[in-house]
């Protein structure tokens, strides 16, 4: 299985500040079709996970442009600028290039 | 608007089968892929498997032969069955639509395996 190493586990931030979450895979996530199936999710307290970014850098509908995804191969990053209260929660990366699909261990974004 | 809703028992005894239903409204399950994911206490997430628009399935090998995902297109529902459960199957179970990124997800159902 592809191991997704997500760091940090916990990320204290100030409102209005910036946050960066890393996700590294144990093998390249470039599919044979050329696409890279690395996605980011946010699970707010008491809610189900919601898609933020799909295929590395594409913001899902309605996701503010404060969220940006980047990376390639095995190294990916989610950046959140101007953190707002509704951004707090657990963030997960997911790769769906290789079966079985695997998640990162999660990052808890919390107030400093 | 597409919505998913999981339902099923919240308590299952060890060695028995866990059966959950995902009811979909606002979109036909004969399009896209429809999956099950679970979140364990301690926050680890695991993709369990999916059923496709045509009814074909793909499962996480970690679940070996214990898992089955089926569907009823007339009711626009799909189902999870997990056999021979142990306490390690205690988790919150989610269903979700997969279309190049899983979205949306159901609200989740917490299942405890305990005697």
PDB file of C-alpha atoms in Angstrom:
ATOM      1  CA  UNK A   1       0.000   0.000   0.000  1.00  0.00           C
ATOM      2  CA  UNK A   2       1.052   3.596  -0.588  1.00  0.00           C
ATOM      3  CA  UNK A   3       1.918   5.189   2.743  1.00  0.00           C
ATOM      4  CA  UNK A   4       0.869   8.810   3.083  1.00  0.00           C
ATOM      5  CA  UNK A   5       2.932  10.690   5.650  1.00  0.00           C
ATOM      6  CA  UNK A   6       1.167  13.857   6.691  1.00  0.00           C
ATOM      7  CA  UNK A   7       2.798  16.522   8.832  1.00  0.00           C
ATOM      8  CA  UNK A   8       2.435  18.136  11.235  1.00  0.00           C
ATOM      9  CA  UNK A   9      -0.013  16.201  13.369  1.00  0.00           C
ATOM     10  CA  UNK A  10      -1.072  19.375  15.130  1.00  0.00           C
ATOM     11  CA  UNK A  11      -0.784  22.913  13.785  1.00  0.00           C
ATOM     12  CA  UNK A  12      -1.514  25.858  16.097  1.00  0.00           C
ATOM     13  CA  UNK A  13      -2.309  28.998  14.126  1.00  0.00           C
ATOM     14  CA  UNK A  14      -3.431  32.539  14.749  1.00  0.00           C
ATOM     15  CA  UNK A  15      -6.514  33.886  13.052  1.00  0.00           C
ATOM     16  CA  UNK A  16      -5.404  35.750   9.967  1.00  0.00           C
ATOM     17  CA  UNK A  17      -2.193  33.791   9.817  1.00  0.00           C
ATOM     18  CA  UNK A  18      -0.954  31.197   7.383  1.00  0.00           C
ATOM     19  CA  UNK A  19      -0.820  27.417   7.662  1.00  0.00           C
ATOM     20  CA  UNK A  20       0.999  24.821   5.632  1.00  0.00           C
ATOM     21  CA  UNK A  21       0.399  21.050   5.695  1.00  0.00           C
ATOM     22  CA  UNK A  22       2.643  18.523   4.017  1.00  0.00           C
ATOM     23  CA  UNK A  23       1.731  15.149   2.586  1.00  0.00           C
ATOM     24  CA  UNK A  24       4.392  12.809   1.276  1.00  0.00           C
ATOM     25  CA  UNK A  25       3.731   9.506  -0.441  1.00  0.00           C
ATOM     26  CA  UNK A  26       5.877   6.378  -0.411  1.00  0.00           C
ATOM     27  CA  UNK A  27       5.709   6.228  -4.195  1.00  0.00           C
ATOM     28  CA  UNK A  28       4.863   8.537  -7.043  1.00  0.00           C
ATOM     29  CA  UNK A  29       1.206   9.442  -7.347  1.00  0.00           C
ATOM     30  CA  UNK A  30       1.380  10.064 -11.076  1.00  0.00           C
ATOM     31  CA  UNK A  31      -1.153   7.738 -12.687  1.00  0.00           C
ATOM     32  CA  UNK A  32      -0.434   5.979 -15.970  1.00  0.00           C
ATOM     33  CA  UNK A  33      -2.904   8.393 -17.560  1.00  0.00           C
ATOM     34  CA  UNK A  34      -0.720  11.323 -16.503  1.00  0.00           C
ATOM     35  CA  UNK A  35      -3.027  12.629 -13.782  1.00  0.00           C
ATOM     36  CA  UNK A  36      -2.078  12.826 -10.119  1.00  0.00           C
ATOM     37  CA  UNK A  37      -4.886  11.817  -7.807  1.00  0.00           C
ATOM     38  CA  UNK A  38      -4.009  13.593  -4.588  1.00  0.00           C
ATOM     39  CA  UNK A  39      -6.852  15.289  -2.773  1.00  0.00           C
ATOM     40  CA  UNK A  40      -7.331  17.306   0.407  1.00  0.00           C
ATOM     41  CA  UNK A  41     -10.259  17.158   2.814  1.00  0.00           C
ATOM     42  CA  UNK A  42     -11.313  19.140   5.855  1.00  0.00           C
ATOM     43  CA  UNK A  43     -13.414  17.649   8.621  1.00  0.00           C
ATOM     44  CA  UNK A  44     -14.844  20.373  10.792  1.00  0.00           C
ATOM     45  CA  UNK A  45     -15.911  19.454  14.330  1.00  0.00           C
ATOM     46  CA  UNK A  46     -19.177  17.525  14.288  1.00  0.00           C
ATOM     47  CA  UNK A  47     -19.296  17.362  10.492  1.00  0.00           C
ATOM     48  CA  UNK A  48     -18.367  14.880   7.809  1.00  0.00           C
ATOM     49  CA  UNK A  49     -15.274  15.436   5.667  1.00  0.00           C
ATOM     50  CA  UNK A  50     -15.576  17.887   2.808  1.00  0.00           C
ATOM     51  CA  UNK A  51     -13.512  18.063  -0.342  1.00  0.00           C
ATOM     52  CA  UNK A  52     -11.257  21.096  -0.567  1.00  0.00           C
ATOM     53  CA  UNK A  53      -8.757  20.343  -3.304  1.00  0.00           C
ATOM     54  CA  UNK A  54      -8.822  17.624  -5.940  1.00  0.00           C
ATOM     55  CA  UNK A  55      -5.992  16.411  -8.137  1.00  0.00           C
ATOM     56  CA  UNK A  56      -3.289  18.383  -6.318  1.00  0.00           C
ATOM     57  CA  UNK A  57      -4.297  21.951  -7.022  1.00  0.00           C
ATOM     58  CA  UNK A  58      -7.940  22.241  -8.116  1.00  0.00           C
ATOM     59  CA  UNK A  59     -10.198  23.999  -5.650  1.00  0.00           C
ATOM     60  CA  UNK A  60     -13.572  22.341  -5.340  1.00  0.00           C
ATOM     61  CA  UNK A  61     -16.665  24.435  -5.970  1.00  0.00           C
ATOM     62  CA  UNK A  62     -17.239  27.016  -3.257  1.00  0.00           C
ATOM     63  CA  UNK A  63     -13.818  26.612  -1.626  1.00  0.00           C
ATOM     64  CA  UNK A  64     -12.261  30.013  -0.917  1.00  0.00           C
ATOM     65  CA  UNK A  65      -9.097  30.968  -2.761  1.00  0.00           C
ATOM     66  CA  UNK A  66      -7.371  31.162   0.630  1.00  0.00           C
ATOM     67  CA  UNK A  67      -6.850  27.431   0.123  1.00  0.00           C
ATOM     68  CA  UNK A  68      -4.227  26.315  -2.352  1.00  0.00           C
ATOM     69  CA  UNK A  69      -2.673  22.982  -3.174  1.00  0.00           C
ATOM     70  CA  UNK A  70       0.606  22.280  -4.855  1.00  0.00           C
ATOM     71  CA  UNK A  71       3.171  19.575  -5.404  1.00  0.00           C
ATOM     72  CA  UNK A  72       4.091  16.733  -7.672  1.00  0.00           C
ATOM     73  CA  UNK A  73       5.319  13.163  -7.625  1.00  0.00           C
ATOM     74  CA  UNK A  74       5.562  12.296  -3.954  1.00  0.00           C
ATOM     75  CA  UNK A  75       5.540  15.676  -2.238  1.00  0.00           C
ATOM     76  CA  UNK A  76       2.407  17.768  -1.779  1.00  0.00           C
ATOM     77  CA  UNK A  77       1.387  20.815   0.229  1.00  0.00           C
ATOM     78  CA  UNK A  78      -1.844  22.457   1.295  1.00  0.00           C
ATOM     79  CA  UNK A  79      -1.567  26.127   2.189  1.00  0.00           C
ATOM     80  CA  UNK A  80      -4.194  28.165   3.973  1.00  0.00           C
ATOM     81  CA  UNK A  81      -3.735  31.896   4.037  1.00  0.00           C
ATOM     82  CA  UNK A  82      -5.602  34.346   6.277  1.00  0.00           C
ATOM     83  CA  UNK A  83      -6.923  31.560   8.501  1.00  0.00           C
ATOM     84  CA  UNK A  84     -10.510  32.066   9.593  1.00  0.00           C
ATOM     85  CA  UNK A  85     -12.393  30.360  12.452  1.00  0.00           C
ATOM     86  CA  UNK A  86     -14.297  28.103  10.032  1.00  0.00           C
ATOM     87  CA  UNK A  87     -10.995  26.673   8.779  1.00  0.00           C
ATOM     88  CA  UNK A  88     -10.320  24.911  12.071  1.00  0.00           C
ATOM     89  CA  UNK A  89     -10.606  21.148  12.105  1.00  0.00           C
ATOM     90  CA  UNK A  90      -8.877  18.017  10.848  1.00  0.00           C
ATOM     91  CA  UNK A  91      -7.241  18.002   7.440  1.00  0.00           C
ATOM     92  CA  UNK A  92      -6.532  14.821   5.486  1.00  0.00           C
ATOM     93  CA  UNK A  93      -4.790  14.057   2.236  1.00  0.00           C
ATOM     94  CA  UNK A  94      -5.961  11.113   0.156  1.00  0.00           C
ATOM     95  CA  UNK A  95      -4.318   9.396  -2.779  1.00  0.00           C
ATOM     96  CA  UNK A  96      -6.536   7.583  -5.268  1.00  0.00           C
ATOM     97  CA  UNK A  97      -3.875   6.809  -7.859  1.00  0.00           C
ATOM     98  CA  UNK A  98      -3.007   3.390  -6.498  1.00  0.00           C
ATOM     99  CA  UNK A  99      -5.268   0.741  -5.000  1.00  0.00           C
ATOM    100  CA  UNK A 100      -6.033   0.616  -2.184  1.00  0.00           C
ATOM    101  CA  UNK A 101      -6.640   4.326  -1.809  1.00  0.00           C
ATOM    102  CA  UNK A 102      -4.935   5.617   1.306  1.00  0.00           C
ATOM    103  CA  UNK A 103      -5.234   8.612   3.596  1.00  0.00           C
ATOM    104  CA  UNK A 104      -2.669  10.618   5.454  1.00  0.00           C
ATOM    105  CA  UNK A 105      -2.818  10.476   9.204  1.00  0.00           C
ATOM    106  CA  UNK A 106      -4.449  13.866   9.551  1.00  0.00           C
ATOM    107  CA  UNK A 107      -3.504  17.334  10.785  1.00  0.00           C
ATOM    108  CA  UNK A 108      -5.464  19.156  13.435  1.00  0.00           C
ATOM    109  CA  UNK A 109      -5.566  22.881  12.723  1.00  0.00           C
ATOM    110  CA  UNK A 110      -6.251  24.676  15.982  1.00  0.00           C
ATOM    111  CA  UNK A 111      -5.970  28.115  17.479  1.00  0.00           C
ATOM    112  CA  UNK A 112      -2.674  29.114  18.975  1.00  0.00           C
TER     113      UNK A 112
ATOM    114  CA  UNK B   1     -28.436  18.710  -4.592  1.00  0.00           C
ATOM    115  CA  UNK B   2     -26.979  15.269  -4.039  1.00  0.00           C
ATOM    116  CA  UNK B   3     -27.251  13.993  -0.483  1.00  0.00           C
ATOM    117  CA  UNK B   4     -26.163  10.750   1.137  1.00  0.00           C
ATOM    118  CA  UNK B   5     -27.452   9.278   4.373  1.00  0.00           C
ATOM    119  CA  UNK B   6     -26.071   6.255   6.171  1.00  0.00           C
ATOM    120  CA  UNK B   7     -28.260   4.048   8.312  1.00  0.00           C
ATOM    121  CA  UNK B   8     -27.819   0.875  10.279  1.00  0.00           C
ATOM    122  CA  UNK B   9     -27.320  -0.502  13.766  1.00  0.00           C
ATOM    123  CA  UNK B  10     -24.979   1.330  16.061  1.00  0.00           C
ATOM    124  CA  UNK B  11     -24.007  -1.795  17.990  1.00  0.00           C
ATOM    125  CA  UNK B  12     -22.861  -5.101  16.573  1.00  0.00           C
ATOM    126  CA  UNK B  13     -21.625  -8.143  18.460  1.00  0.00           C
ATOM    127  CA  UNK B  14     -18.222  -9.629  17.733  1.00  0.00           C
ATOM    128  CA  UNK B  15     -18.206 -12.322  15.025  1.00  0.00           C
ATOM    129  CA  UNK B  16     -21.488 -11.020  13.601  1.00  0.00           C
ATOM    130  CA  UNK B  17     -22.013  -9.012  10.412  1.00  0.00           C
ATOM    131  CA  UNK B  18     -22.186  -5.255  10.125  1.00  0.00           C
ATOM    132  CA  UNK B  19     -24.740  -4.068   7.574  1.00  0.00           C
ATOM    133  CA  UNK B  20     -25.164  -0.447   6.561  1.00  0.00           C
ATOM    134  CA  UNK B  21     -27.275   1.325   3.970  1.00  0.00           C
ATOM    135  CA  UNK B  22     -26.424   4.509   2.110  1.00  0.00           C
ATOM    136  CA  UNK B  23     -29.482   6.249   0.711  1.00  0.00           C
ATOM    137  CA  UNK B  24     -28.766   8.706  -2.078  1.00  0.00           C
ATOM    138  CA  UNK B  25     -31.059  11.523  -3.137  1.00  0.00           C
ATOM    139  CA  UNK B  26     -30.650  14.042  -5.902  1.00  0.00           C
ATOM    140  CA  UNK B  27     -28.410  11.868  -8.080  1.00  0.00           C
ATOM    141  CA  UNK B  28     -28.572   8.424  -9.601  1.00  0.00           C
ATOM    142  CA  UNK B  29     -26.172   5.774  -8.377  1.00  0.00           C
ATOM    143  CA  UNK B  30     -26.054   4.484 -11.939  1.00  0.00           C
ATOM    144  CA  UNK B  31     -23.580   7.296 -12.535  1.00  0.00           C
ATOM    145  CA  UNK B  32     -20.163   7.734 -10.905  1.00  0.00           C
ATOM    146  CA  UNK B  33     -18.714   5.584  -8.136  1.00  0.00           C
ATOM    147  CA  UNK B  34     -20.005   5.152  -4.605  1.00  0.00           C
ATOM    148  CA  UNK B  35     -17.769   4.314  -1.739  1.00  0.00           C
ATOM    149  CA  UNK B  36     -17.462   3.458   1.914  1.00  0.00           C
ATOM    150  CA  UNK B  37     -14.872   4.959   4.205  1.00  0.00           C
ATOM    151  CA  UNK B  38     -14.402   4.583   7.934  1.00  0.00           C
ATOM    152  CA  UNK B  39     -12.754   6.662  10.619  1.00  0.00           C
ATOM    153  CA  UNK B  40     -11.391   4.891  13.645  1.00  0.00           C
ATOM    154  CA  UNK B  41     -11.151   6.242  17.177  1.00  0.00           C
ATOM    155  CA  UNK B  42      -7.837   8.070  17.119  1.00  0.00           C
ATOM    156  CA  UNK B  43      -8.731   9.573  13.724  1.00  0.00           C
ATOM    157  CA  UNK B  44      -7.163   7.146  11.248  1.00  0.00           C
ATOM    158  CA  UNK B  45      -9.186   7.024   8.024  1.00  0.00           C
ATOM    159  CA  UNK B  46      -9.532   3.914   5.844  1.00  0.00           C
ATOM    160  CA  UNK B  47     -10.986   3.591   2.360  1.00  0.00           C
ATOM    161  CA  UNK B  48     -13.005   0.391   2.346  1.00  0.00           C
ATOM    162  CA  UNK B  49     -14.199   0.072  -1.237  1.00  0.00           C
ATOM    163  CA  UNK B  50     -16.609   1.255  -3.863  1.00  0.00           C
ATOM    164  CA  UNK B  51     -19.298   0.146  -6.265  1.00  0.00           C
ATOM    165  CA  UNK B  52     -19.320   1.640  -9.726  1.00  0.00           C
ATOM    166  CA  UNK B  53     -22.112   2.949 -11.908  1.00  0.00           C
ATOM    167  CA  UNK B  54     -22.209  -0.460 -13.609  1.00  0.00           C
ATOM    168  CA  UNK B  55     -22.210  -2.456 -10.382  1.00  0.00           C
ATOM    169  CA  UNK B  56     -18.583  -3.537 -10.422  1.00  0.00           C
ATOM    170  CA  UNK B  57     -16.745  -3.339  -7.124  1.00  0.00           C
ATOM    171  CA  UNK B  58     -13.287  -2.676  -5.758  1.00  0.00           C
ATOM    172  CA  UNK B  59     -12.286  -3.459  -2.188  1.00  0.00           C
ATOM    173  CA  UNK B  60      -9.424  -2.722   0.137  1.00  0.00           C
ATOM    174  CA  UNK B  61      -7.397  -5.945   0.361  1.00  0.00           C
ATOM    175  CA  UNK B  62      -6.973  -5.321   4.097  1.00  0.00           C
ATOM    176  CA  UNK B  63     -10.601  -6.342   4.468  1.00  0.00           C
ATOM    177  CA  UNK B  64      -9.907  -9.536   2.566  1.00  0.00           C
ATOM    178  CA  UNK B  65     -13.067 -11.535   1.944  1.00  0.00           C
ATOM    179  CA  UNK B  66     -15.046  -9.920   4.767  1.00  0.00           C
ATOM    180  CA  UNK B  67     -16.471  -7.047   2.736  1.00  0.00           C
ATOM    181  CA  UNK B  68     -19.266  -6.832   0.225  1.00  0.00           C
ATOM    182  CA  UNK B  69     -20.728  -3.708  -1.380  1.00  0.00           C
ATOM    183  CA  UNK B  70     -23.990  -4.102  -3.270  1.00  0.00           C
ATOM    184  CA  UNK B  71     -26.729  -1.816  -4.509  1.00  0.00           C
ATOM    185  CA  UNK B  72     -30.420  -1.496  -5.259  1.00  0.00           C
ATOM    186  CA  UNK B  73     -30.810   0.878  -8.161  1.00  0.00           C
ATOM    187  CA  UNK B  74     -34.603   0.910  -7.832  1.00  0.00           C
ATOM    188  CA  UNK B  75     -34.225   2.480  -4.377  1.00  0.00           C
ATOM    189  CA  UNK B  76     -31.067   4.419  -5.239  1.00  0.00           C
ATOM    190  CA  UNK B  77     -29.272   2.821  -2.322  1.00  0.00           C
ATOM    191  CA  UNK B  78     -26.010   0.997  -1.869  1.00  0.00           C
ATOM    192  CA  UNK B  79     -24.976  -1.231   0.979  1.00  0.00           C
ATOM    193  CA  UNK B  80     -21.998  -2.307   3.028  1.00  0.00           C
ATOM    194  CA  UNK B  81     -21.697  -5.702   4.613  1.00  0.00           C
ATOM    195  CA  UNK B  82     -18.686  -6.519   6.745  1.00  0.00           C
ATOM    196  CA  UNK B  83     -18.538 -10.026   8.116  1.00  0.00           C
ATOM    197  CA  UNK B  84     -16.885 -11.505  11.177  1.00  0.00           C
ATOM    198  CA  UNK B  85     -16.442  -8.153  12.877  1.00  0.00           C
ATOM    199  CA  UNK B  86     -14.142  -7.623  15.837  1.00  0.00           C
ATOM    200  CA  UNK B  87     -13.703  -4.742  18.215  1.00  0.00           C
ATOM    201  CA  UNK B  88     -11.169  -3.340  15.746  1.00  0.00           C
ATOM    202  CA  UNK B  89     -14.041  -2.600  13.376  1.00  0.00           C
ATOM    203  CA  UNK B  90     -15.428  -0.039  15.801  1.00  0.00           C
ATOM    204  CA  UNK B  91     -15.486   3.191  13.785  1.00  0.00           C
ATOM    205  CA  UNK B  92     -17.612   5.869  12.211  1.00  0.00           C
ATOM    206  CA  UNK B  93     -18.670   4.696   8.769  1.00  0.00           C
ATOM    207  CA  UNK B  94     -19.227   7.117   5.906  1.00  0.00           C
ATOM    208  CA  UNK B  95     -20.539   6.727   2.402  1.00  0.00           C
ATOM    209  CA  UNK B  96     -19.506   9.121  -0.335  1.00  0.00           C
ATOM    210  CA  UNK B  97     -19.738   9.719  -4.040  1.00  0.00           C
ATOM    211  CA  UNK B  98     -16.474   9.422  -5.928  1.00  0.00           C
ATOM    212  CA  UNK B  99     -15.996  11.546  -9.018  1.00  0.00           C
ATOM    213  CA  UNK B 100     -12.329  12.394  -9.027  1.00  0.00           C
ATOM    214  CA  UNK B 101     -12.438  13.407  -5.379  1.00  0.00           C
ATOM    215  CA  UNK B 102     -14.975  12.022  -2.930  1.00  0.00           C
ATOM    216  CA  UNK B 103     -17.858  14.428  -2.543  1.00  0.00           C
ATOM    217  CA  UNK B 104     -20.265  14.714  -0.914  1.00  0.00           C
ATOM    218  CA  UNK B 105     -20.075  12.485   2.132  1.00  0.00           C
ATOM    219  CA  UNK B 106     -22.896  11.287   4.301  1.00  0.00           C
ATOM    220  CA  UNK B 107     -23.061  12.429   7.896  1.00  0.00           C
ATOM    221  CA  UNK B 108     -21.623   9.128   9.110  1.00  0.00           C
ATOM    222  CA  UNK B 109     -22.859   6.435  11.443  1.00  0.00           C
ATOM    223  CA  UNK B 110     -20.957   5.353  14.500  1.00  0.00           C
ATOM    224  CA  UNK B 111     -20.737   1.590  14.870  1.00  0.00           C
ATOM    225  CA  UNK B 112     -19.479  -0.065  18.025  1.00  0.00           C
ATOM    226  CA  UNK B 113     -18.509  -3.716  18.075  1.00  0.00           C
ATOM    227  CA  UNK B 114     -19.044  -5.045  21.549  1.00  0.00           C
ATOM    228  CA  UNK B 115     -20.625  -7.966  23.315  1.00  0.00           C
TER     229      UNK B 115
END
